[in-house]
XYZ file of C-alpha atoms in Angstrom:
617
model
C -151.643 45.940 -176.508
C -149.353 43.341 -176.666
C -150.578 40.120 -174.119
C -148.394 38.051 -172.399
C -149.491 35.228 -170.257
C -146.494 34.367 -167.309
C -146.513 30.561 -165.943
C -144.279 30.162 -163.172
C -144.546 26.113 -160.782
C -143.440 26.973 -157.337
C -142.808 24.434 -154.514
C -145.891 25.206 -152.770
C -148.041 27.796 -155.580
C -148.096 27.849 -159.358
C -149.049 31.249 -160.385
C -150.615 33.616 -163.338
C -150.231 36.744 -164.390
C -151.644 38.459 -167.683
C -149.388 41.388 -168.934
C -149.764 44.078 -170.631
C -145.819 43.440 -172.273
C -145.622 47.451 -173.379
C -146.635 49.352 -170.110
C -146.044 46.070 -167.947
C -149.148 46.945 -165.966
C -150.744 43.199 -164.820
C -154.049 43.072 -166.394
C -155.182 39.327 -164.349
C -153.954 37.209 -161.958
C -154.220 33.838 -160.611
C -152.863 30.655 -158.020
C -153.386 27.442 -157.894
C -151.935 25.133 -155.390
C -148.541 22.791 -157.471
C -149.958 19.250 -157.905
C -146.179 18.054 -157.638
C -147.594 14.447 -158.838
C -148.885 16.099 -161.927
C -147.635 19.674 -162.489
C -149.151 20.017 -164.991
C -153.084 20.319 -163.061
C -151.955 22.871 -161.486
C -150.475 24.734 -164.651
C -154.710 24.227 -165.891
C -155.932 25.429 -162.659
C -154.233 28.984 -161.878
C -154.829 28.838 -166.148
C -158.084 28.621 -165.641
C -158.303 30.920 -162.545
C -157.404 34.578 -164.672
C -160.479 36.080 -166.256
C -159.666 36.482 -169.261
C -157.280 34.129 -172.196
C -157.809 36.427 -174.786
C -155.256 38.077 -177.314
C -152.892 36.498 -175.613
C -149.574 36.724 -178.083
C -146.534 35.272 -176.094
C -146.608 32.436 -173.524
C -143.747 31.947 -171.025
C -142.880 29.255 -168.206
C -140.659 28.894 -165.500
C -140.735 25.542 -163.905
C -139.557 23.652 -160.697
C -139.554 20.342 -163.331
C -135.390 20.092 -163.965
C -134.518 21.036 -160.746
C -136.565 18.821 -158.687
C -135.668 15.824 -161.482
C -132.131 16.375 -160.527
C -132.744 16.659 -156.847
C -134.790 13.871 -156.792
C -132.984 11.421 -158.985
C -136.647 11.133 -161.618
C -134.349 11.061 -164.493
C -134.732 8.479 -167.506
C -132.652 6.379 -167.817
C -129.380 7.543 -169.613
C -126.694 5.360 -171.710
C -123.005 6.980 -171.125
C -120.430 6.956 -173.674
C -117.439 8.034 -173.492
C -114.283 9.415 -175.683
C -110.641 8.848 -174.949
C -111.133 9.132 -170.826
C -112.417 6.625 -168.675
C -114.079 8.852 -166.462
C -116.926 8.352 -164.847
C -119.679 10.817 -163.748
C -121.005 11.735 -160.389
C -124.596 10.759 -161.811
C -126.071 7.608 -161.664
C -126.433 6.403 -165.171
C -128.551 2.641 -166.691
C -124.849 2.104 -169.301
C -121.965 3.191 -169.860
C -119.411 2.574 -172.245
C -116.151 3.625 -172.930
C -114.639 4.003 -176.439
C -111.187 4.405 -177.624
C -110.200 7.657 -179.829
C -108.120 10.964 -178.449
C -106.929 14.059 -179.525
C -103.909 15.890 -178.451
C -104.106 19.726 -177.563
C -102.310 21.073 -180.841
C -105.487 18.435 -183.118
C -104.191 15.623 -183.610
C -105.277 12.658 -183.646
C -103.655 10.648 -180.941
C -105.975 7.640 -180.860
C -107.684 6.743 -184.198
C -111.688 6.786 -182.720
C -112.918 2.810 -181.613
C -116.349 2.442 -184.418
C -116.222 -0.790 -183.694
C -116.249 -1.032 -180.592
C -118.660 2.066 -180.077
C -121.255 -0.033 -182.324
C -121.441 -3.380 -180.385
C -122.089 -0.919 -177.044
C -125.043 0.884 -178.785
C -126.320 -2.119 -179.710
C -125.933 -3.749 -175.868
C -128.042 -0.540 -174.731
C -130.535 -1.153 -176.898
C -133.990 -1.219 -175.215
C -132.068 -0.363 -171.888
C -132.214 3.164 -172.041
C -134.140 6.063 -172.868
C -131.586 8.817 -174.519
C -127.646 9.404 -174.833
C -124.547 10.850 -173.562
C -121.559 11.344 -175.214
C -118.329 13.289 -173.891
C -115.150 13.607 -175.610
C -111.990 14.439 -174.169
C -111.124 17.528 -175.777
C -114.391 17.747 -177.944
C -115.081 21.525 -177.392
C -111.857 21.697 -179.306
C -112.145 19.228 -181.647
C -115.655 17.445 -181.095
C -114.829 15.469 -184.345
C -115.464 12.082 -182.355
C -118.224 13.470 -180.770
C -120.388 13.976 -183.888
C -119.338 10.139 -186.034
C -120.657 8.418 -182.106
C -123.828 10.474 -182.539
C -124.637 9.406 -185.662
C -124.259 6.216 -185.212
C -126.053 6.675 -182.010
C -129.078 8.228 -184.255
C -129.053 5.278 -186.545
C -128.952 2.190 -184.425
C -131.190 3.694 -181.264
C -134.926 5.970 -181.946
C -133.826 8.182 -178.545
C -131.947 11.254 -177.816
C -128.439 11.888 -178.761
C -126.923 14.636 -176.254
C -123.074 15.757 -177.418
C -121.990 16.992 -174.863
C -119.215 19.807 -177.206
C -123.350 20.883 -178.022
C -124.182 21.766 -174.210
C -121.054 24.366 -173.442
C -117.521 25.682 -174.808
C -115.374 25.123 -171.891
C -113.073 23.080 -170.922
C -113.890 20.647 -168.009
C -114.259 16.819 -168.769
C -116.258 15.836 -165.567
C -118.044 19.257 -165.144
C -118.697 18.534 -169.014
C -120.007 14.673 -168.166
C -122.000 15.647 -165.832
C -123.795 18.257 -167.680
C -124.446 15.797 -170.617
C -125.564 13.447 -168.410
C -127.849 15.936 -167.061
C -129.325 16.243 -169.837
C -129.711 13.662 -171.049
C -132.076 11.957 -168.212
C -133.760 14.915 -168.547
C -135.163 15.150 -172.529
C -138.162 12.731 -172.153
C -139.681 14.498 -169.072
C -139.352 18.332 -171.000
C -140.465 16.728 -174.065
C -143.557 15.404 -171.961
C -144.389 18.772 -169.565
C -143.801 21.249 -172.718
C -146.747 18.848 -175.602
C -149.040 18.863 -172.380
C -149.095 22.659 -171.875
C -149.543 23.049 -175.767
C -152.377 21.088 -175.441
C -153.568 22.812 -172.407
C -153.333 26.249 -174.088
C -155.115 24.798 -176.998
C -158.010 24.154 -174.400
C -157.752 27.694 -173.239
C -157.926 28.937 -177.384
C -154.224 30.613 -176.495
C -152.530 30.308 -180.370
C -149.249 31.974 -179.040
C -145.343 31.160 -179.462
C -144.513 28.983 -175.699
C -140.960 29.925 -174.348
C -139.275 28.539 -171.604
C -137.512 29.962 -168.357
C -133.654 29.668 -168.585
C -131.997 29.371 -165.222
C -129.795 32.281 -165.874
C -133.410 34.065 -166.531
C -133.353 34.855 -169.869
C -136.177 32.686 -172.207
C -135.980 30.171 -175.114
C -137.790 28.656 -177.339
C -140.127 24.928 -176.259
C -138.495 23.295 -179.320
C -135.031 24.574 -177.577
C -135.783 24.008 -174.315
C -136.715 19.949 -175.685
C -133.158 19.827 -176.776
C -131.696 20.898 -173.879
C -133.608 20.883 -170.461
C -130.644 21.816 -168.690
C -131.066 25.274 -169.499
C -134.246 25.342 -167.528
C -132.107 24.251 -164.674
C -132.677 26.870 -161.434
C -135.764 28.070 -163.356
C -137.737 29.263 -161.363
C -135.519 31.575 -158.624
C -133.998 32.948 -162.601
C -137.473 34.525 -162.859
C -137.388 36.302 -159.405
C -134.568 38.350 -160.358
C -135.639 39.014 -164.060
C -138.859 39.835 -161.848
C -137.250 42.353 -160.045
C -135.255 43.630 -162.585
C -138.923 45.590 -163.665
C -138.541 47.529 -160.219
C -138.372 51.548 -161.519
C -135.133 52.745 -160.561
C -133.239 49.739 -158.971
C -130.460 48.211 -161.293
C -127.909 47.120 -158.318
C -130.121 44.818 -155.638
C -130.051 41.685 -153.859
C -133.189 39.538 -154.393
C -134.346 37.495 -151.998
C -137.129 35.287 -153.116
C -139.430 33.779 -149.926
C -141.176 30.391 -151.115
C -143.493 28.068 -150.317
C -140.312 25.515 -149.764
C -137.398 28.012 -150.137
C -135.857 30.815 -150.186
C -133.563 31.846 -153.059
C -130.965 34.160 -153.202
C -129.431 36.265 -156.434
C -128.472 39.300 -157.355
C -128.910 42.030 -160.502
C -126.050 43.996 -161.032
C -125.805 46.884 -163.224
C -128.962 46.365 -164.317
C -128.580 42.195 -165.453
C -129.176 39.158 -163.487
C -125.254 37.970 -161.851
C -124.187 34.932 -163.387
C -121.813 32.358 -162.345
C -119.001 31.894 -165.141
C -117.597 28.468 -164.542
C -121.408 26.773 -164.274
C -123.768 26.282 -161.843
C -123.388 23.052 -159.132
C -126.714 21.179 -158.994
C -126.790 18.903 -155.819
C -123.088 18.866 -155.797
C -121.992 17.967 -158.900
C -119.729 20.002 -160.822
C -121.875 21.277 -164.167
C -121.413 23.755 -166.976
C -125.025 25.546 -166.942
C -124.985 28.633 -167.259
C -126.663 30.242 -164.777
C -127.816 32.770 -162.081
C -125.719 32.914 -159.007
C -128.811 31.958 -157.296
C -127.910 30.478 -153.014
C -131.291 27.828 -151.887
C -132.072 27.373 -148.880
C -134.473 25.014 -146.579
C -136.716 27.592 -144.926
C -140.058 29.184 -147.150
C -143.675 29.939 -145.527
C -144.258 25.710 -145.855
C -141.719 25.006 -144.214
C -142.150 22.122 -141.083
C -140.503 24.038 -137.771
C -140.823 21.724 -134.157
C -140.508 22.820 -130.494
C -137.733 21.491 -129.084
C -136.849 21.887 -125.349
C -138.520 25.861 -126.255
C -136.328 25.805 -128.903
C -137.939 25.999 -132.546
C -136.333 23.284 -135.156
C -135.965 23.400 -138.960
C -136.687 20.315 -140.800
C -135.765 21.817 -143.892
C -139.379 19.565 -145.438
C -142.564 21.165 -147.302
C -145.414 20.199 -144.512
C -148.560 21.397 -145.432
C -149.423 24.463 -143.005
C -152.534 23.918 -140.737
C -154.802 26.379 -141.925
C -154.234 24.927 -145.890
C -155.051 21.486 -144.098
C -158.123 22.547 -142.024
C -159.301 24.318 -145.985
C -158.990 20.858 -148.304
C -159.802 17.723 -145.416
C -163.155 18.373 -143.204
C -162.006 15.212 -140.703
C -158.646 17.524 -139.778
C -160.780 21.565 -139.496
C -162.884 18.725 -136.997
C -160.461 17.008 -135.246
C -158.413 20.972 -135.146
C -161.701 22.675 -134.300
C -163.002 20.148 -131.218
C -159.077 20.523 -129.674
C -158.894 16.215 -130.003
C -154.875 16.633 -129.075
C -153.760 15.375 -126.220
C -149.516 15.029 -126.435
C -147.660 16.971 -128.625
C -147.823 13.674 -131.563
C -151.332 13.890 -131.896
C -150.613 18.036 -133.523
C -148.680 16.012 -136.240
C -150.342 14.750 -139.546
C -150.040 12.337 -141.836
C -151.479 12.349 -145.201
C -150.476 9.520 -147.666
C -149.739 9.642 -151.530
C -153.027 7.204 -151.748
C -155.463 9.677 -150.703
C -155.766 7.567 -147.380
C -155.959 9.548 -143.800
C -155.466 11.910 -142.145
C -153.865 10.052 -139.550
C -152.009 11.633 -136.291
C -147.904 10.685 -135.657
C -149.570 8.884 -132.895
C -152.177 6.632 -135.348
C -149.055 5.657 -137.208
C -147.340 4.743 -134.256
C -149.521 3.327 -132.706
C -151.767 0.786 -135.702
C -149.234 0.367 -138.278
C -146.787 -0.140 -135.961
C -144.476 2.378 -137.923
C -141.155 3.425 -136.251
C -139.315 6.631 -136.786
C -137.762 5.604 -139.294
C -139.722 4.260 -141.810
C -141.333 7.379 -140.997
C -138.538 9.440 -142.250
C -137.635 7.238 -144.890
C -141.619 7.608 -146.720
C -141.698 11.159 -145.771
C -138.049 11.212 -148.136
C -140.316 9.442 -151.072
C -142.950 11.085 -151.004
C -145.396 8.533 -149.818
C -146.258 10.278 -146.787
C -146.932 14.488 -146.823
C -146.688 16.501 -143.356
C -149.339 18.722 -141.504
C -147.584 19.897 -138.918
C -146.529 24.066 -137.763
C -145.269 26.535 -139.873
C -144.292 30.171 -140.828
C -147.799 30.792 -142.790
C -148.967 29.114 -139.583
C -147.639 31.701 -137.121
C -148.357 34.225 -139.439
C -152.053 33.219 -139.714
C -152.696 32.882 -135.855
C -151.235 36.544 -135.213
C -153.732 37.586 -137.832
C -151.169 38.423 -140.996
C -152.558 35.482 -142.922
C -156.753 34.647 -143.686
C -155.766 33.584 -147.123
C -157.299 29.262 -145.823
C -158.780 28.592 -142.270
C -156.627 31.032 -139.725
C -159.079 29.768 -137.238
C -157.059 26.364 -137.369
C -153.937 27.806 -136.667
C -154.640 29.829 -133.896
C -155.642 26.883 -132.343
C -152.432 24.374 -133.098
C -150.551 27.660 -131.973
C -152.337 27.503 -128.425
C -152.260 23.565 -127.981
C -148.938 23.534 -129.618
C -147.557 26.231 -126.767
C -149.749 24.677 -123.748
C -147.799 20.288 -124.534
C -145.041 22.834 -123.930
C -145.421 24.456 -120.840
C -145.838 28.370 -122.744
C -148.355 30.631 -124.645
C -150.351 31.605 -127.771
C -147.927 34.864 -127.668
C -144.205 32.722 -126.378
C -144.172 30.500 -129.408
C -145.331 32.853 -131.696
C -142.257 35.578 -130.456
C -139.608 32.447 -130.353
C -141.488 30.974 -134.185
C -141.120 35.038 -135.582
C -137.425 35.902 -133.429
C -136.163 32.137 -135.345
C -137.708 32.559 -138.709
C -135.919 36.137 -139.139
C -132.413 34.578 -137.252
C -132.255 31.874 -139.915
C -133.463 34.044 -142.947
C -130.449 36.357 -141.505
C -127.603 33.358 -141.327
C -129.184 32.802 -145.515
C -128.440 37.063 -146.255
C -125.205 36.568 -144.970
C -124.191 33.015 -146.298
C -125.381 34.855 -149.500
C -123.254 37.577 -149.569
C -119.924 36.673 -148.123
C -119.558 32.810 -149.486
C -117.171 32.358 -146.193
C -115.556 28.393 -145.880
C -117.433 28.754 -141.758
C -120.142 28.104 -140.526
C -122.974 30.647 -140.828
C -122.940 33.019 -137.519
C -126.040 33.231 -135.537
C -125.351 36.849 -135.776
C -125.451 39.038 -138.269
C -123.628 41.756 -136.245
C -120.804 40.323 -136.698
C -120.453 40.156 -140.073
C -117.300 42.776 -139.756
C -114.861 40.265 -139.209
C -115.537 38.461 -142.100
C -115.515 41.994 -144.874
C -113.226 40.363 -146.990
C -115.190 37.977 -148.365
C -118.000 40.060 -149.347
C -119.024 39.417 -152.873
C -120.588 42.399 -153.746
C -120.871 45.901 -152.358
C -125.205 45.935 -152.071
C -127.215 47.547 -149.819
C -130.729 47.162 -151.522
C -132.887 44.382 -151.008
C -135.960 43.576 -153.189
C -137.955 41.452 -151.684
C -140.815 39.104 -154.076
C -142.442 35.608 -153.058
C -145.850 35.861 -151.190
C -144.199 35.665 -147.442
C -141.735 38.269 -148.352
C -143.998 41.018 -147.146
C -144.014 39.468 -143.937
C -141.004 38.658 -142.817
C -138.525 40.683 -144.072
C -139.226 44.160 -143.588
C -138.264 43.263 -139.268
C -135.238 41.440 -140.620
C -133.724 44.563 -143.256
C -133.734 46.449 -140.360
C -131.436 44.883 -138.435
C -129.188 45.140 -140.708
C -129.908 48.591 -142.110
C -130.126 47.917 -145.857
C -132.936 49.164 -147.595
C -135.460 47.567 -148.543
C -138.388 47.238 -151.776
C -141.841 44.842 -151.748
C -142.545 45.795 -155.258
C -146.426 45.771 -156.354
C -147.877 42.245 -156.898
C -144.845 40.973 -155.158
C -146.305 37.994 -154.430
C -146.499 36.974 -158.887
C -143.205 38.147 -159.201
C -141.727 35.256 -160.743
C -144.765 35.023 -163.358
C -143.688 38.671 -164.102
C -140.168 37.415 -164.403
C -140.966 34.689 -166.609
C -143.209 36.834 -168.861
C -141.225 40.077 -169.234
C -137.370 37.453 -169.733
C -135.733 38.260 -173.002
C -133.621 35.442 -175.268
C -130.280 35.731 -174.417
C -127.782 33.137 -175.993
C -123.627 33.506 -175.454
C -121.546 32.002 -177.623
C -117.768 31.541 -176.642
C -115.173 31.702 -179.234
C -111.405 30.333 -178.396
C -108.017 31.819 -180.015
C -104.709 30.474 -179.151
C -101.209 31.582 -180.555
C -99.234 28.851 -181.937
C -97.361 27.082 -179.336
C -93.338 27.668 -181.159
C -94.245 31.480 -182.124
C -93.881 34.211 -179.367
C -93.755 36.714 -181.992
C -95.423 40.007 -181.868
C -97.609 38.780 -184.305
C -97.565 34.916 -184.010
C -99.693 32.246 -186.169
C -102.601 31.031 -184.248
C -105.539 28.837 -184.698
C -109.593 29.830 -183.817
C -111.789 27.188 -182.299
C -115.728 28.126 -183.619
C -118.820 25.595 -183.196
C -117.921 22.393 -185.084
C -114.571 23.740 -186.483
C -111.485 25.062 -186.495
C -109.056 27.576 -188.606
C -105.356 28.471 -189.275
C -104.582 32.769 -189.226
C -101.089 33.466 -190.303
C -101.774 37.026 -187.658
C -103.629 38.166 -184.290
C -105.436 40.290 -185.859
C -106.748 38.327 -188.740
C -107.522 35.435 -185.879
C -109.766 38.145 -183.872
C -111.182 39.548 -186.368
C -112.461 36.387 -188.099
C -113.687 35.004 -183.959
C -115.906 38.176 -183.939
C -117.872 38.310 -187.315
C -118.192 34.340 -186.638
C -119.107 34.715 -183.102
C -121.607 37.017 -183.988
C -122.724 35.027 -186.777
C -122.852 31.774 -184.080
C -124.861 33.930 -181.661
C -127.224 35.557 -183.971
C -127.950 31.733 -185.143
C -128.827 31.142 -181.530
C -130.590 33.643 -180.099
C -133.090 33.312 -183.793
C -133.592 29.773 -182.594
C -134.453 30.634 -179.440
C -137.476 32.798 -180.654
C -135.366 36.222 -180.400
C -136.440 39.290 -182.616
C -134.625 42.655 -183.754
C -131.350 40.992 -181.740
C -128.100 42.971 -180.310
C -125.419 41.966 -179.398
C -123.084 42.876 -177.026
C -118.977 41.702 -176.909
C -116.308 41.365 -174.477
C -112.401 39.790 -175.303
C -110.149 38.523 -172.750
C -106.636 38.466 -174.102
C -103.880 36.793 -172.527
C -100.797 37.835 -172.942
C -97.024 37.475 -170.782
C -94.905 39.408 -170.403
C -91.213 39.275 -172.745
C -89.332 40.588 -169.936
C -85.848 40.163 -172.403
C -87.202 42.115 -175.723
C -89.802 44.212 -173.202
C -92.836 43.388 -175.067
C -96.137 41.744 -174.406
C -96.685 38.897 -176.385
C -99.987 37.511 -177.118
C -101.136 33.623 -176.571
C -104.653 33.936 -177.436
C -107.680 35.480 -176.377
C -111.409 34.396 -175.858
C -114.311 36.420 -177.515
C -117.760 36.272 -175.507
C -120.796 37.174 -178.161
C -123.988 37.966 -176.316
C -127.508 38.187 -178.574
C -130.208 39.395 -177.114
C -133.689 40.292 -177.975
C -136.790 40.583 -176.645
C -138.599 37.183 -177.869
C -141.040 37.455 -181.376
C -145.175 37.706 -180.349
C -148.211 35.499 -182.339
C -150.168 37.080 -184.983
C -153.028 37.936 -182.470
């Protein structure tokens, strides 16, 4: 029996499963609260909850670290060198320098690389940066300047150095710039997390390779992840897609992952995760990160809800449910059970990040003199954590969720309803309708991707049929709240719904079921002035380019070189028994005078994939 340990750090819970990798049967499973200030603690707590840790041959982790770091701006100090173009990234950097040096589109040097200026800039960055990002104009075709500066930076500064051409082969200077800066900013954090996880595995006597889930749903070795942490952006949501792919008999479906903090929607098509060809947009910043086509919405089991003029308003922020808070803090339990609330502001509590509290909203405003603006700022910074009404409390009050102190949720629903001249049943009905309506909006927004605001009523989608992304009418629901919320939602639109076994830990299942996948794109371009039927061509592959007298010779070389490089990358990422898929996209123009189709180039896309290599146990 080959056993694998899958771990998923979600916004609320960290899930762990031990899986029989041959039968896909879950041997043991565990949940622990995610500890946002120290992800490792939640991971250790989750692993500790498993029945046994023996005979594990593979470990795979999907982590929110990279995504959260970008969202919260918590990356390290990055020094940036741009070559050939004075373009500033969208992201903050600690130091930036512009270096002369430029190629033209044919690879001729227009301006020599100014290594003296680069040396001075790097010396000025000593002690001011934790990593270096280097991005040159046209470096995906001609990476020589980036490589030379990488050598210089490594000599002068004892910090990780990232070159944009090592992360993507696609053009787009600004997007590559953002990608390189993000990657550089994440390296120290991901190194720290992976090192800590490896130490924890040793404590549990688990001697197995550690894989990290990428944003496209595949996995890579932990060593590669420490060089390319940006590939772990959207790691968690991508795991839900690979977890859904293990549902027997389903090859095409929309996957809806309702977690504690967010709802993530993506697709599987023809048995594969649907990915973005041009790269993911992360916090509004265009990148060249190869990732699943996933949209994330601010609605989860622990999303804060407020009752305003008898309407439910979602805060978009994570809030601790009453049932959870009552189980964790005796003082909250006593207040709730004794119904010590005289106004609606007494129904909202806060915990300070230093452990102080809980205090009610009235107490914070009265005793500490905090204004609404100050409270909002402290919540945004994470200094204050709110305890308030959530969808989880609605389910608990209705008797459909009993993991924690459901009586506390029942009492608070009654209190909040009474302060708004409603009954508890009326509030529950209103809240359930609001959650359902918001989920319908999310499905509509993902399916149609219209520039318009999401429509309130899903039945109107026929007016926007031309926006539809795909002809998929099956939805797979994963995530702990999905079994409670999705049946009514999916029934309203007439789709088929599948809630798989162990849907609440499917992300952890997806993490350990993922395969290693690496992509390589080899570019062929015909000589600009050769319009013959068999033109001379230039092939751009990895760090070099090659000339050929005809297209057939160029294509054959590009195919073999693509297979070689993709196989090499897949092995480095931990793949075993590698398979190859290839797609050739030719670029031709019509010669109207001679009635011929002229070859102007091709893109050779090679995909190398295989199962991860296992440990020796």
